Every structure is written in C-alpha cells, then in structure tokens.
Coordinates of C-alpha atoms and ligand atoms in Angstrom, one line a residue:
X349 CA 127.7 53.3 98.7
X350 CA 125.2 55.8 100.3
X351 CA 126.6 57.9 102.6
X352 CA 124.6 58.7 106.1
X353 CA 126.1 62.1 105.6
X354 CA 127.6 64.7 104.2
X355 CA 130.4 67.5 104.1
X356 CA 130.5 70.5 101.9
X357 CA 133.5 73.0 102.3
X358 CA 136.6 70.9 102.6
X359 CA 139.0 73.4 104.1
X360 CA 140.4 72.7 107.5
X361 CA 137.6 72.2 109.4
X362 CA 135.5 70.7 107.1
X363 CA 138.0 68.5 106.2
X364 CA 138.8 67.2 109.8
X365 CA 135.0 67.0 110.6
X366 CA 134.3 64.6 107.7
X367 CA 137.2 62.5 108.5
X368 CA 135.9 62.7 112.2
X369 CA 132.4 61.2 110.7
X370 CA 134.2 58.3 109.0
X371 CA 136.8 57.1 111.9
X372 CA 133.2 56.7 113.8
X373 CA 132.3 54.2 111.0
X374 CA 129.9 56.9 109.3
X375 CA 130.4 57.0 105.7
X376 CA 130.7 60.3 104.3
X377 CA 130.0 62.0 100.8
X378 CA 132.6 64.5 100.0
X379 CA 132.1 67.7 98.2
X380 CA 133.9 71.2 97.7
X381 CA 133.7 74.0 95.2
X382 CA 137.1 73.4 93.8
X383 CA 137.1 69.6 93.1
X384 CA 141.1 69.3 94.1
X385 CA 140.4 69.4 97.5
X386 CA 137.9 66.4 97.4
X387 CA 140.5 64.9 95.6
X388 CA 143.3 65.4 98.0
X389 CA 141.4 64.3 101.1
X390 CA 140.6 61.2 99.5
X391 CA 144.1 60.6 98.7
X392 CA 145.7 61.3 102.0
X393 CA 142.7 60.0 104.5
X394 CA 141.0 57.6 102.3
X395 CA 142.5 54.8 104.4
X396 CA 140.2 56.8 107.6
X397 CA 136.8 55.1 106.6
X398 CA 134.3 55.2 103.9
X399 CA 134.3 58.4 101.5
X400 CA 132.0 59.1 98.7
X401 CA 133.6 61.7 96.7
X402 CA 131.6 64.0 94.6
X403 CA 132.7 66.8 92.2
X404 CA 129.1 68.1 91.8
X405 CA 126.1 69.5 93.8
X406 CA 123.6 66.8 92.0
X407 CA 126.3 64.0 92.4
X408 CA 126.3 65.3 96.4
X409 CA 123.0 64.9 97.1
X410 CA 122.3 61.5 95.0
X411 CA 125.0 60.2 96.8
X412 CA 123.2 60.8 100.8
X413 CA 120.9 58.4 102.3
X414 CA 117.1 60.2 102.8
X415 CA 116.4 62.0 105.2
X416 CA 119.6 63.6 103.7
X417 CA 122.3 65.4 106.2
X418 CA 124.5 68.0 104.8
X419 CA 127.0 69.7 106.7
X420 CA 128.2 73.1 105.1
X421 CA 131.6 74.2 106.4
X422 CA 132.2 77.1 104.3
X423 CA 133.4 80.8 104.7
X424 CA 130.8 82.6 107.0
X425 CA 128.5 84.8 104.8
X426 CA 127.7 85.3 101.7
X427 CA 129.2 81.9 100.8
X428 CA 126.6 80.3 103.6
X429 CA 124.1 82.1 101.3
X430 CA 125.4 80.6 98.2
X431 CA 125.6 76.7 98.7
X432 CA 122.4 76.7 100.4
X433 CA 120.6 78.4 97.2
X434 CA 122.7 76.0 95.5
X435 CA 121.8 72.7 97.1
X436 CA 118.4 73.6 99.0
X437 CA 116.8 73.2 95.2
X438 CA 117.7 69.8 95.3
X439 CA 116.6 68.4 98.6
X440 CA 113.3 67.0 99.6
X441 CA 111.3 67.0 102.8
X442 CA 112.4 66.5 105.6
X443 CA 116.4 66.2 104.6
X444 CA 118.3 68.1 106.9
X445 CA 121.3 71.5 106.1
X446 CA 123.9 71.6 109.5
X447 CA 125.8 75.0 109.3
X448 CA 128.6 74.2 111.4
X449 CA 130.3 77.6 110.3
X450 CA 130.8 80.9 112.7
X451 CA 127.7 82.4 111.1
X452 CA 125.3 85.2 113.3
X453 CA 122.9 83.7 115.1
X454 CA 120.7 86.4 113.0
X455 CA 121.5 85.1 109.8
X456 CA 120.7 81.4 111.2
X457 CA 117.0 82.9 112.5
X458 CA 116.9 83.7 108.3
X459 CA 117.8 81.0 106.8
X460 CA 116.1 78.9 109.5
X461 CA 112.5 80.4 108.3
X462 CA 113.2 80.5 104.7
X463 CA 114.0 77.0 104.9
X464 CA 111.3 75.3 107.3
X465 CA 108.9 76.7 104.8
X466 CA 110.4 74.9 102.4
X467 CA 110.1 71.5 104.6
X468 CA 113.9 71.4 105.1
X469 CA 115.7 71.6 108.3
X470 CA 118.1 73.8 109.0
X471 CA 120.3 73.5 111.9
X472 CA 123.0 76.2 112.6
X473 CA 125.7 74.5 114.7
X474 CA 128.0 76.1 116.7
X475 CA 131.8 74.2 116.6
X476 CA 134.4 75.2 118.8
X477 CA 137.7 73.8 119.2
X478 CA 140.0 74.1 116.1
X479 CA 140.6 72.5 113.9
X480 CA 142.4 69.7 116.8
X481 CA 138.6 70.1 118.0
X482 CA 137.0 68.6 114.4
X483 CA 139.3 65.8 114.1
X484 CA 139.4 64.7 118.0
X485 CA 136.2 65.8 119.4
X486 CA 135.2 69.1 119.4
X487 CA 132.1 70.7 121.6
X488 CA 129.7 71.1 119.7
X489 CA 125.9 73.4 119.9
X490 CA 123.2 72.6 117.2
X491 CA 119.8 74.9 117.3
X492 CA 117.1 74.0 114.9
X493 CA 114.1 71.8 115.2
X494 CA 114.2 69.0 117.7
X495 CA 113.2 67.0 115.2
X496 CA 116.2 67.1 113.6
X497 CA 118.4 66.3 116.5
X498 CA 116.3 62.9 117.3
X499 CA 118.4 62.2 113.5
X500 CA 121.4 64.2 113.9
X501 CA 122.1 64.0 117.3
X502 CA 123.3 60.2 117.7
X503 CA 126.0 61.0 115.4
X504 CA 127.1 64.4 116.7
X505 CA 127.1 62.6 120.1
X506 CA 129.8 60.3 118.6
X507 CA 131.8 62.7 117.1
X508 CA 131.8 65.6 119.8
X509 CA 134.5 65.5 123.0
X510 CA 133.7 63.9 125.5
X511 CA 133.6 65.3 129.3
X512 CA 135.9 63.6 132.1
X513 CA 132.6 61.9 133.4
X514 CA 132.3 60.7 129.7
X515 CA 128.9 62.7 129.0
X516 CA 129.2 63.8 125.1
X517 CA 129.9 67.5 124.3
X518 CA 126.8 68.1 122.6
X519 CA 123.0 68.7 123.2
X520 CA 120.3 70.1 121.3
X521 CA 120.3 73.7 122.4
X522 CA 117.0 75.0 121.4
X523 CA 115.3 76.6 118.4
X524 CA 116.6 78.2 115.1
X525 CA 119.5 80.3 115.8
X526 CA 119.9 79.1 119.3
X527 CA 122.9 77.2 119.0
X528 CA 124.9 80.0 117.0
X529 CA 123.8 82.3 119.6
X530 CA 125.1 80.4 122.6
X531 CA 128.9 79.9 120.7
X532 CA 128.7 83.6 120.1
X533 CA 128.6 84.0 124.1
X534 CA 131.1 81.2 124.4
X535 CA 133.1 83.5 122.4
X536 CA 132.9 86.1 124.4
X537 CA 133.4 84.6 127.5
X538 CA 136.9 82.8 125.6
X539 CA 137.7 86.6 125.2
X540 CA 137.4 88.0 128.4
X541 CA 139.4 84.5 129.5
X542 CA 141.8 85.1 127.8
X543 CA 142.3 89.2 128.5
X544 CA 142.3 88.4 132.0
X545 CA 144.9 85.7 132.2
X546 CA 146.8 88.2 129.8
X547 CA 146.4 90.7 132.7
X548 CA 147.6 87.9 135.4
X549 CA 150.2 87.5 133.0
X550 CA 151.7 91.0 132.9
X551 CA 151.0 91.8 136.6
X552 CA 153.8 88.7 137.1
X553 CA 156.2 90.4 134.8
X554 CA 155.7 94.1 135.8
X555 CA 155.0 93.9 139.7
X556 CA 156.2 89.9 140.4
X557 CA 159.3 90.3 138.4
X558 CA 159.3 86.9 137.0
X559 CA 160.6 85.9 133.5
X560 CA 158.5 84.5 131.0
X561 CA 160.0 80.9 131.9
X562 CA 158.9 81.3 135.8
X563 CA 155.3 82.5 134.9
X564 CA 155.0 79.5 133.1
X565 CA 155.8 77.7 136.1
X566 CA 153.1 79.7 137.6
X567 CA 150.9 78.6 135.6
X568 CA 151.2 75.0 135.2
X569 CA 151.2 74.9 139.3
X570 CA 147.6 77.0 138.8
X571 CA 146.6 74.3 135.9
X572 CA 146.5 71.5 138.6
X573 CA 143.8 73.4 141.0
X574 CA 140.9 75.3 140.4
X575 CA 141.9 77.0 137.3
X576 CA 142.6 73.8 135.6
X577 CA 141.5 74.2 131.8
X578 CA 142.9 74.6 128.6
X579 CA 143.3 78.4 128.2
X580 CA 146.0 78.1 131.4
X581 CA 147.6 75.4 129.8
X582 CA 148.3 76.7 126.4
X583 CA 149.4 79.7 128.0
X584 CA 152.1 78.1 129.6
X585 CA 153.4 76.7 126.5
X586 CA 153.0 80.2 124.7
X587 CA 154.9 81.4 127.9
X588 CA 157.7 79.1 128.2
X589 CA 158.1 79.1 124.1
X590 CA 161.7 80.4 123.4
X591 CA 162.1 82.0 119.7
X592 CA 164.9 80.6 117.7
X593 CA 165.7 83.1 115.7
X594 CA 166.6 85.2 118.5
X595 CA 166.9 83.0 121.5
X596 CA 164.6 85.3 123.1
X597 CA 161.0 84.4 125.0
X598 CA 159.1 84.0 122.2
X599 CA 156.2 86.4 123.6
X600 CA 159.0 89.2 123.1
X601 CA 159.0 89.1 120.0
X602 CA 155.7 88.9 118.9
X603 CA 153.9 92.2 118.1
X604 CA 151.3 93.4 120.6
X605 CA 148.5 94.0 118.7
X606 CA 145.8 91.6 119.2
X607 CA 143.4 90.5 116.2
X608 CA 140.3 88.8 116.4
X609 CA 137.3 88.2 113.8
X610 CA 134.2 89.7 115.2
X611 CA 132.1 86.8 117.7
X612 CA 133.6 88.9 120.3
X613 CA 132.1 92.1 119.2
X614 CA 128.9 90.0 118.4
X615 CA 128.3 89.0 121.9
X616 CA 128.6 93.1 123.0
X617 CA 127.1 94.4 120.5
X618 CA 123.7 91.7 121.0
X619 CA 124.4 92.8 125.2
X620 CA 124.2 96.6 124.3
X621 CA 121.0 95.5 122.7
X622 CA 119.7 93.4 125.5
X623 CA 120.4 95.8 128.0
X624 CA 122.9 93.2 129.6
X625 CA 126.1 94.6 131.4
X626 CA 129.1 92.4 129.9
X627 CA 131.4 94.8 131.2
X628 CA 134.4 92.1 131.4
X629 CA 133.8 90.9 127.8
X630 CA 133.2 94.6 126.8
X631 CA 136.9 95.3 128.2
X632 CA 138.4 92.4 126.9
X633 CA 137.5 93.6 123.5
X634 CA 138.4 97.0 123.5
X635 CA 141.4 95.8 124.7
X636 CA 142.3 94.3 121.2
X637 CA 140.9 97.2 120.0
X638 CA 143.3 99.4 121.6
X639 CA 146.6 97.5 121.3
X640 CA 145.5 97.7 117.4
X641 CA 146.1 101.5 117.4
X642 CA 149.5 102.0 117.1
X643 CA 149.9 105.7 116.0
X644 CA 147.4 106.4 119.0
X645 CA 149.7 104.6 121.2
X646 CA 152.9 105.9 119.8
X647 CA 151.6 109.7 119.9
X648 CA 150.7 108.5 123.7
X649 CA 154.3 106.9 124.8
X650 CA 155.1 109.9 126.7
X651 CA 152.2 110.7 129.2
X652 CA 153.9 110.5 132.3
X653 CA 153.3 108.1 135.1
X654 CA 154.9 105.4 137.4
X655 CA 157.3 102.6 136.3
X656 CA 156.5 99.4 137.4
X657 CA 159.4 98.5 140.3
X658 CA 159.6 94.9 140.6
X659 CA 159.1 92.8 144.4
X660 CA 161.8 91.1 145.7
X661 CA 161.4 87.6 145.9
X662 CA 159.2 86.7 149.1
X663 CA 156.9 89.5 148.4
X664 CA 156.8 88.4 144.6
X665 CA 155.1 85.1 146.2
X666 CA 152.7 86.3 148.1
X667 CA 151.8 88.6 145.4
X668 CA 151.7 85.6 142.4
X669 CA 148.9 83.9 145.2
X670 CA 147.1 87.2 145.1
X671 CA 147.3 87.6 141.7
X672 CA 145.8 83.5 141.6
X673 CA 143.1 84.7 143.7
X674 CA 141.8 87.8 141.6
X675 CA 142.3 85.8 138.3
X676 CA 139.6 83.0 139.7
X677 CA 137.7 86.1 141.2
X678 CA 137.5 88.2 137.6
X679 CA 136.7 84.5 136.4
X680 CA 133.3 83.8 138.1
X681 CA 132.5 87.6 137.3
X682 CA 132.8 87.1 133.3
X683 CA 130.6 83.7 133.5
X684 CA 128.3 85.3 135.8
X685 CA 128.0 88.1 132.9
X686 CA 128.0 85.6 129.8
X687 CA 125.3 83.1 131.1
X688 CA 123.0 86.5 131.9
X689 CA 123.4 87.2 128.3
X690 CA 122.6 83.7 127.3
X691 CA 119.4 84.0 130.0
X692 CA 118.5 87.1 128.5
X693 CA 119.0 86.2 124.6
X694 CA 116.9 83.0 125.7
X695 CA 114.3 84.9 127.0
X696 CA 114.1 87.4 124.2
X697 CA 113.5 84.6 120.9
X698 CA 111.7 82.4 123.4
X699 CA 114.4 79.6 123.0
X700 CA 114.1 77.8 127.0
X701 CA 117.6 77.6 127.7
X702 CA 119.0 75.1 129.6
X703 CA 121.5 76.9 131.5
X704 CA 123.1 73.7 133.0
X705 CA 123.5 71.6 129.8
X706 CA 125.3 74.9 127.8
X707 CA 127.9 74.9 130.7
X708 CA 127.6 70.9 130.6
X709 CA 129.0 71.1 126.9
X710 CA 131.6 73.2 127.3
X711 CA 133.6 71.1 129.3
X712 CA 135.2 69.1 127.0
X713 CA 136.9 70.0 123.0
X714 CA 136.4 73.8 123.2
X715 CA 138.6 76.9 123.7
X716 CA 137.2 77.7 127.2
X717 CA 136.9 73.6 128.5
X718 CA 138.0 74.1 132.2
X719 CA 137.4 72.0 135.6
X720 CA 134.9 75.6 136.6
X721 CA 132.1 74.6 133.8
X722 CA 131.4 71.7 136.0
X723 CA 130.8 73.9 139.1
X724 CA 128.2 75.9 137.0
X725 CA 126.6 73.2 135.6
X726 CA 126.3 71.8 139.3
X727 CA 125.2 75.5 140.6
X728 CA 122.0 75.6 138.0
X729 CA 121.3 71.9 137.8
X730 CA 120.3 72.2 141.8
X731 CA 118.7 75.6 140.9
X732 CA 117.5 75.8 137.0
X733 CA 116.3 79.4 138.0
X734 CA 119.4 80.7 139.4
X735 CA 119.3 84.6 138.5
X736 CA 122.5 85.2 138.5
X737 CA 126.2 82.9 138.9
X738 CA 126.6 84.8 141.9
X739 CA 123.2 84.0 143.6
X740 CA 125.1 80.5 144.0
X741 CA 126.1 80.0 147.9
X742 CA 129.6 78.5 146.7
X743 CA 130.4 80.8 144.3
X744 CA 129.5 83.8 146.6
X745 CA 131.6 82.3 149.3
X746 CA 134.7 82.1 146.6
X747 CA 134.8 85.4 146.2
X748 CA 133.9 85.9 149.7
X749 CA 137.5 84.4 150.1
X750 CA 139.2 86.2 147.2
X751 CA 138.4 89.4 147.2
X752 CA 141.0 91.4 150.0
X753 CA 143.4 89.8 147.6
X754 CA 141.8 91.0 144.0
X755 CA 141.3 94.6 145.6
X756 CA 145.4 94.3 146.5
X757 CA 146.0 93.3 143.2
X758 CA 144.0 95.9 141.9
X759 CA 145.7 98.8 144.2
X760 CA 149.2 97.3 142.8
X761 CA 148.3 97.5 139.1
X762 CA 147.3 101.3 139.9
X763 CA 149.6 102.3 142.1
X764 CA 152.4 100.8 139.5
X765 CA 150.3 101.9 136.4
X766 CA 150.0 98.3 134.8
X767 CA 146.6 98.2 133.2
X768 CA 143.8 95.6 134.2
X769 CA 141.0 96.7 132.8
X770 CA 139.5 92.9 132.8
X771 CA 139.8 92.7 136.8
X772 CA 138.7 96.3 137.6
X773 CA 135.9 95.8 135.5
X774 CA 135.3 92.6 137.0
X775 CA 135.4 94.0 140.7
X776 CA 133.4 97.4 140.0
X777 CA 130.6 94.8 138.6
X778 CA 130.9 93.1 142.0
X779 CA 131.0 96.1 144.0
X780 CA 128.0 97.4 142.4
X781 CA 126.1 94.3 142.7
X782 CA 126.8 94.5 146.6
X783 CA 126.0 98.3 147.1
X784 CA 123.2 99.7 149.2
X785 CA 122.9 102.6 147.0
X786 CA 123.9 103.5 143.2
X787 CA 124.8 106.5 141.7
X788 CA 121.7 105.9 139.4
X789 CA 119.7 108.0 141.6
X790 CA 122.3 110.7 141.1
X791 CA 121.6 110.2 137.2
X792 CA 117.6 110.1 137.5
X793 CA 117.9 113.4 138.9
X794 CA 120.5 114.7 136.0
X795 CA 117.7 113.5 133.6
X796 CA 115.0 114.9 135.1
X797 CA 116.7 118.1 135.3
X798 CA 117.8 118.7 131.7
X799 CA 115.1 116.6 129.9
X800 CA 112.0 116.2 132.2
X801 CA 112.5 112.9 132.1
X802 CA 111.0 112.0 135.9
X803 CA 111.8 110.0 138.5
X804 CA 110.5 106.9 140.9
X805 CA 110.7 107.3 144.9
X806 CA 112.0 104.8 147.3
X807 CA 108.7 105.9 149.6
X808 CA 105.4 105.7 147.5
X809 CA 104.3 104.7 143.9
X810 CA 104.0 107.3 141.5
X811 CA 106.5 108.8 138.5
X812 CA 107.5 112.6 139.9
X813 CA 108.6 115.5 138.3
X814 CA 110.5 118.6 140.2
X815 CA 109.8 122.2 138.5
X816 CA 113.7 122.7 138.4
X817 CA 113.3 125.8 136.3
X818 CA 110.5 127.3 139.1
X819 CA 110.0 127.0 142.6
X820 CA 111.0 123.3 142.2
X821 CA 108.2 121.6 143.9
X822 CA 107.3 118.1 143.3
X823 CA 104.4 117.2 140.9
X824 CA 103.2 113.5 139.6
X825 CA 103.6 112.8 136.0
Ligands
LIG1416 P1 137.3 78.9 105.5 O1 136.5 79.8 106.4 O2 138.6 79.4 105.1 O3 136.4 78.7 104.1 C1 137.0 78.0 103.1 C2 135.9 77.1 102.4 O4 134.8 77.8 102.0 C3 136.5 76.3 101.2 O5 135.9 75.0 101.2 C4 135.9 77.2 100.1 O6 135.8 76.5 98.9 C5 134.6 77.5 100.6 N1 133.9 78.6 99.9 C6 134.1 79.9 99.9 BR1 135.5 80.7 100.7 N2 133.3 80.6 99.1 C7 132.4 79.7 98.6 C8 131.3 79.8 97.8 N3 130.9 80.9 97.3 N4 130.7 78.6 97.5 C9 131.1 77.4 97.9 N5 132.1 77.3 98.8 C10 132.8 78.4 99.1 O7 137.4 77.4 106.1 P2 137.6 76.9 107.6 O8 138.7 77.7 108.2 O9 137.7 75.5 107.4 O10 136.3 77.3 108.3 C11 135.0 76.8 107.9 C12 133.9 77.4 108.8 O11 134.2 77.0 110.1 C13 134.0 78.9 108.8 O12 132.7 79.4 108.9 C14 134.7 79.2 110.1 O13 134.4 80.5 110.7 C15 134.2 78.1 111.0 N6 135.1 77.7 112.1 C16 136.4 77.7 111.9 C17 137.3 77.4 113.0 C18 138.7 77.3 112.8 O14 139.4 77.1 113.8 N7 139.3 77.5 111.6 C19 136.7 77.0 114.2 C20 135.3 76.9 114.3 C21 134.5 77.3 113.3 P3 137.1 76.5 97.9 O15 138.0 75.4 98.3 O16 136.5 76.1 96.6 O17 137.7 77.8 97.9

C-alpha cells in the first residue's frame, strides 16, 4: 500500500493524529525513533484504518505517495532539528514536512528557508486541543506556502473540529512561520483565560462565600450564556471534583503553584518586542510565575492587610452577577490585546493576516473554543481593518454595560485584599484607552529633563528641547 501520508513521532499526539488520518479513510505510514511504539499502535488501532508501519527513515519515505506528506510530531527543539536533517535528505521536490509540534514561530521562519531552497515544503502547523483534540478534531493553523495547502489542506479540513455552523477548524494562515506564530498568541490569550476565570473563581470563594460545589453551579449557569466555551466548562468539573483520598474539594488539595511550558512567555516576550501592550497576558503569566516562588511567598505570609469577610447570601448574588459581568469585560480586553499582537506580528514578517478566519478557527477543538470567537469573527469580517476589538460598536457597548459592575468588583477585591491582577490590568488598559490625557506627557518631560531626550507639542510641529539646567527656555531640536 502507499500511504497518502505520514506520521513521525508516535507519542500521544502523534499517535492520535495518525489514527485521526486513518478513521477519515487516509492511509497512513507509521514511523518513530523507537520501533515499539510503531509496533504497539498497530496492535491496538490497527482495526482504525489503513497503517503502513515502518521501522526506518528510508522504509518511511518509500512507503508515501509523491508529492510526499510527512507530519513530525516530535519533542519541540532540537529533536525538530534532528528528524528533518534525517529525512529532508531523502525527499524530492515538491514533497511536503508538516511540523505540527509547539515549535517558535522563529525556528519555523529557519527551517522554512533552509528548506524551500531545497524545493521542499515546509509547513509549521500549529495543533491545539490535546491530545482529545488529535483524535476527535482538533483546531488546527498551518503557515507555509499556499502551495502546499491546495495538497494538504483537503485532508486537514477532514481531520480538524468542526465549528457549530459545520465550517472546518482549519485555514491556511499565511507564510512560513505564520501559523506557529498565531498558536503562540492563542496561547497566550488561553493564559490570560484561564488567570481570569481563576480570579472570578477566588473572588466567589473569598468575597461570595461559596464552596467549591456552588461555584461550580456558578459556572455551569455562566456556560449556557455568553461565556459559553470550554475553559468555563472544564472549570466546573475541576470545581465540583471532590478528592477521595480526603473527601475534600479536590482544588484543596492541589498545590498552588502553577506550571506552564513557555508559549505563554513567547507571546510576551515577541509583544515586548513589538511594542504591543498585552498587559492581561503579561499578568496572567507572572501570575504563574509568582505562585511558583514559594520561599518568597512564605518569607511574605505575614505582611499585614485585610481578611477577606464573606457577603451574606443576597449580597453574595448580586456580587456573583458582578463578578459575571467583569469576567466577560476582562475577556473582550485580553482578545482585544491578543489579536493586536497577531495584527502587529502580521504586519512585521508581511504575512496578510486574516483576522476573521484566525478567530473563525478557534471556535471549534481548541483550549480557548468559546460561543465569543464567533462575535470576533463577525466584528472583522464586516470590518477586515478593524484597529482594534474595541473599535467594534457591539463590543464597546458590552462593556459600556459592564463596566460599573467590573470597577465594583475591582474596589471589592481591594478593599478585601483578594488579588486580580487579570481584571485590574484589564480595566487600567480600558481606562487608558478612554482617557483624554496620559501621563506620558508627564514622562516626555522626565526624559527630556535627565537625558535631553525632547519632546512633541500638542500646538505646532517641531521636536523641542527646554534648557532645564539654564534659564529653561524652549529651543527646536
Ligand atoms: P513529546 O513532546 O513527549 O515527544 C515525544 C516524541 O518525540 C517521541 O515520539 C520521541 O521518540 C520523539 N523524539 C524525541 Br523526544 N527526540 C527525538 C529525536 N532526537 N529524534 C526523533 N524522535 C525524537 O510528545 P507529545 O506530547 O506527543 O507532543 C508532540 C509534539 O506536539 C510536541 O512538540 C508538543 O509540544 C506538541 N503538542 C502537544 C500537545 C499535548 O497536549 N501533549 C498539544 C499540542 C501540541 P521516542 O519514542 O523514540 O522517544
């Protein structure tokens, strides 16, 4: 048999994608580094569709039909490095590498070039959604040429999730590292999700007064309006979970210290380089950063401030709606911030983003899939040059509606010392959008001062210097 394409790195994901390919009828050539796992997904999947398994790199590519697709679903890194110098010797024109690991978009720019000059396409694919995701549907973001998706893209079409109007998950992004770039900002975004319905979360606890159980309950009401999406449902399971070693809510007994594996510091590090202000994905984090440091927060315990006293019941109410209200509010802030990173990383490697079709894709097999991606994909398919989430009439009229309530929420959480960092950072972003005047001018003036660094006027042209050290008269620059 000749397989219409190909998996390398048959770990979780790699495994589940291939066997994704061959319940769509594809049939699929198997290969991994250590032959056993070839050998095991054979033996419990075979049933699934048509495999080819291979135990070597030349036996891998003699088994694909030309042009050749390979999908490499290995380690991140230096292992990317290694099966392409292994395999790219043995492909011909045309045939076509999909990197559907979490590699840097910089890395997929790299081995993007080195490749097309070798007349083999390589496409860096972003893959979100688990390893549930692979098997079922995930969403999935391919850059390279757009030659390569008039071959590839049928099949990722049948393979990715599908939206509730039935539109595949998947489009062709834009150039080289493109599509690695745009899950890196999905990342993000999936960050500062999931920091601010933590925040939600322990404003309930601290200042509602509700159990693990009844924030839940909270939740799931929340999940069937406009916050439906995945993220608030999962978090409701996680909420409602109860230990049994202990009998205790299982979020007790979990340590506090939040990991994560770096996208999330990708997407802020590539914004401090942009110029960008991702402030909410910036807190959210630093706030795994900080619940990391334990001796730092143990040597802290006692600084002194209030404890939270809980509402009674009634008020608790009231205050869960509010809390609702700057959750959706803190929401359309952080996509407002990740899809000016995505227009900005567009702009910067010339890629011609299509706004629209990034939010289109995310409705359906990834982390962040929510009812909300189909209001931004509405908001710039009627305006494609939309500079900014919040230029959008509906959106602006949202958090017209919201925002006495996120401001109460925010005075609670200060008042009873609960930290939000994700909302305050949310609002200040919005507050600073809406003022008049900035403290910037404030800060021209500092610079000006210390390092000559002059100034613009708000009443004629011109860069100005003051003498600050003489008589401090004006001159031009
Ligand atoms: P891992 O990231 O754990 O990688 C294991 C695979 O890499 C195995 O097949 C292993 O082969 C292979 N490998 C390594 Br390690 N070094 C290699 C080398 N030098 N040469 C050849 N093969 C090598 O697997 P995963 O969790 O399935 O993830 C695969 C990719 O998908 C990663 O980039 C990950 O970031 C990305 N991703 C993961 C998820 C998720 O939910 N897990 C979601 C989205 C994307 P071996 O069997 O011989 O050791």
């Amino acid at each position: 048999t000749t397989a219409q394409i190909g998996v390398t790195g048959l770990a979780v994901m790699g495994r589940n994608l291939a066997r994704n390919f061959a319940r769509n009828g594809y049939a699929v050539a198997l290969h991994n580094r250590t032959p056993a796992r070839t050998r095991e997904l054979v033996e419990e999947f075979g049933q699934e569709g048509t495999f080819v398994p291979t135990e070597s790199a030349e036996e891998f590519v003699a088994a694909l039909e030309r042009p050749r697709r390979l999908v490499v679903m290995v380690k991140a890194g230096d292992p990317t490095d290694a099966v392409i110098s292994e395999f790219a010797p043995l492909l011909e024109d045309g045939d076509v590498i999909i990197d559907g690991g979490n590699a840097h978009f910089a890395d997929t720019r790299r081995r993007e070039q080195e490749l097309r000059e070798r007349g083999i396409h390589f496409v860096g694919t972003g893959i979100s959604g688990g390893e549930e995701g692979a098997l079922h549907g995930p969403s999935i973001m391919p850059g390279g040429s757009k030659e390569s998706y008039a071959s590839l893209g049928p099949m990722l079409e049948r393979i990715a999730a599908q939206a509730d109007d039935g539109a595949p998950c998947v489009t062709h992004v834009g150039a080289d590292g493109a599509g690695h770039f745009v899950k890196m900002v999905h990342n993000g975004i999936e960050y500062a999700d999931m920091q601010l319905i933590g925040e939600a979360y322990q404003l309930l606890r601290d200042v509602g007064g509700y159990s693990p159980d009844e924030i839940a309950g909270i939740f799931r009401a929340w999940n069937t309006g406009r916050l439906d999406s995945y993220l608030i449902e999962i978090t409701a399971e996680v909420l409602s979970h109860v230990d049994a070693a202990t009998g205790r809510p299982f979020v007790d007994v979990v340590a506090d210290r939040a990991e994560q594996k770096g996208t999330g510091r990708w997407t802020v590090q590539l914004a401090l380089e942009l110029g960008v202000p991702v402030s909410g994905i910036a807190e959210a984090v630093f706030a795994r950063s900080l619940s990391g440091h334990t001796a730092l927060r143990e040597a802290s315990a006692q600084l002194a401030g209030p404890t939270p006293q809980a509402l009674g019941p009634t008020e608790a109410a009231t205050f869960a709606d509010r809390v609702e209200q700057a959750l959706y509010a803190s929401k359309i802030v952080s996509y407002t911030q990740g899809f000016h990173e995505i227009a900005a990383g567009s702009a910067q490697y010339d890629w011609n983003l299509d706004l629209g079709a990034i939010a289109s894709i995310w409705r359906g097999g990834c982390i962040i899939r929510a009812a909300f991606l189909d209001r931004i994909r509405a908001a710039y398919d009627s305006r494609p040059d939309l500079p900014s989430l919040l230029a959008d009439a509906e959106f602006a009229e949202e958090i017209a509606e919201a925002q006495d309530d996120w401001r109460a929420v925010l005075v609670a959480a200060t008042e009873q010392g609960v930290p939000a960092p994700g909302f305050a950072a949310a609002l200040s972003y919005y507050d600073a959008l809406r003022a008049d005047r900035l403290p910037a001018a404030l800060t021209q003036g500092q610079r000006d001062f210390f390092g000559a660094h002059t100034y613009r006027r708000t009443d004629r042209d011109g860069t100005f210097h003051t003498l600050w050290g003489g008589d401090r008269t004006e001159v031009e620059a």
